[in-house]
Protein backbone atom coordinates (compact mmCIF):
# COMPACT_ATOMS: atom_id res chain seq x y z
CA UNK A 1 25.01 16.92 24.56
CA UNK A 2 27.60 18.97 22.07
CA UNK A 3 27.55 17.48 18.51
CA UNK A 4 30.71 15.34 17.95
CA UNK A 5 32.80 15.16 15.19
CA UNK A 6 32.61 11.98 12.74
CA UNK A 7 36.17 11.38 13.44
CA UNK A 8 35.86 11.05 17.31
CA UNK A 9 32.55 9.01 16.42
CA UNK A 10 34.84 6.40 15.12
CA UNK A 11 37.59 6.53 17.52
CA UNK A 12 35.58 6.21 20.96
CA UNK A 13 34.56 2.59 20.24
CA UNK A 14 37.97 1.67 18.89
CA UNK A 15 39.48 3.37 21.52
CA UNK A 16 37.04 1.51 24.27
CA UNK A 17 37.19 -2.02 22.07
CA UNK A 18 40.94 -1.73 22.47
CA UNK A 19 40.76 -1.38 26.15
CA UNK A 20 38.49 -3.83 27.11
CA UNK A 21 40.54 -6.30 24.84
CA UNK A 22 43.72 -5.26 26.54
CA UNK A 23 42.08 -5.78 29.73
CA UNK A 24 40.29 -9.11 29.07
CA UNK A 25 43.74 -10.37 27.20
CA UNK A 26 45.67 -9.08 30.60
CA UNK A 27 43.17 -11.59 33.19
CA UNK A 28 43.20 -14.35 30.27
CA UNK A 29 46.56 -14.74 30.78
CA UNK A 30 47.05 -14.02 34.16
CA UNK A 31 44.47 -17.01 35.02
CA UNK A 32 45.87 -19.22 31.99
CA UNK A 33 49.40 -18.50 31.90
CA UNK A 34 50.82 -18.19 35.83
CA UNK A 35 50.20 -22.39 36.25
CA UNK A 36 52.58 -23.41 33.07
CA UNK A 37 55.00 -21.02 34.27
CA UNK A 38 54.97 -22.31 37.67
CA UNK A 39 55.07 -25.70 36.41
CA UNK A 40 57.92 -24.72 34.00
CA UNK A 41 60.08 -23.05 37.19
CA UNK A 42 59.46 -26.28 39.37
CA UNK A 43 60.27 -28.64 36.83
CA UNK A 44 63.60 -26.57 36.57
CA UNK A 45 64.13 -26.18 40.24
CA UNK A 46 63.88 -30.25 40.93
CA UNK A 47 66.67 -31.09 38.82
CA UNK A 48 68.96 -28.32 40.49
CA UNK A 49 68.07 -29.99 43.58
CA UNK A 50 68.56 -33.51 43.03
CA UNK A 51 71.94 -32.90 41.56
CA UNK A 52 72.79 -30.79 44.87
């Protein structure tokens, strides 16, 4: 295993922290944030319809 510089030392964890929060974050709000939006577009679509 080649010796690594300090600077890459400190970047690999950021650099895998950052995307396993982007990736977590990106399922959070696919599973929490698709129902209000739904919700939000059907509650918009009724009143379109009942005034048709």
């Amino acid at each position: 295993m080649p010796h690594l510089s300090p600077m890459s030392w400190i970047l690999t964890p950021i650099m895998f922290i950052l995307l396993l929060t982007l990736f977590v974050s990106s399922t959070w709000w696919h599973q929490t944030y698709s129902f209000p939006k739904m919700d939000i577009s059907s509650k918009t679509l009724q009143p379109k319809w009942n005034w048709n």
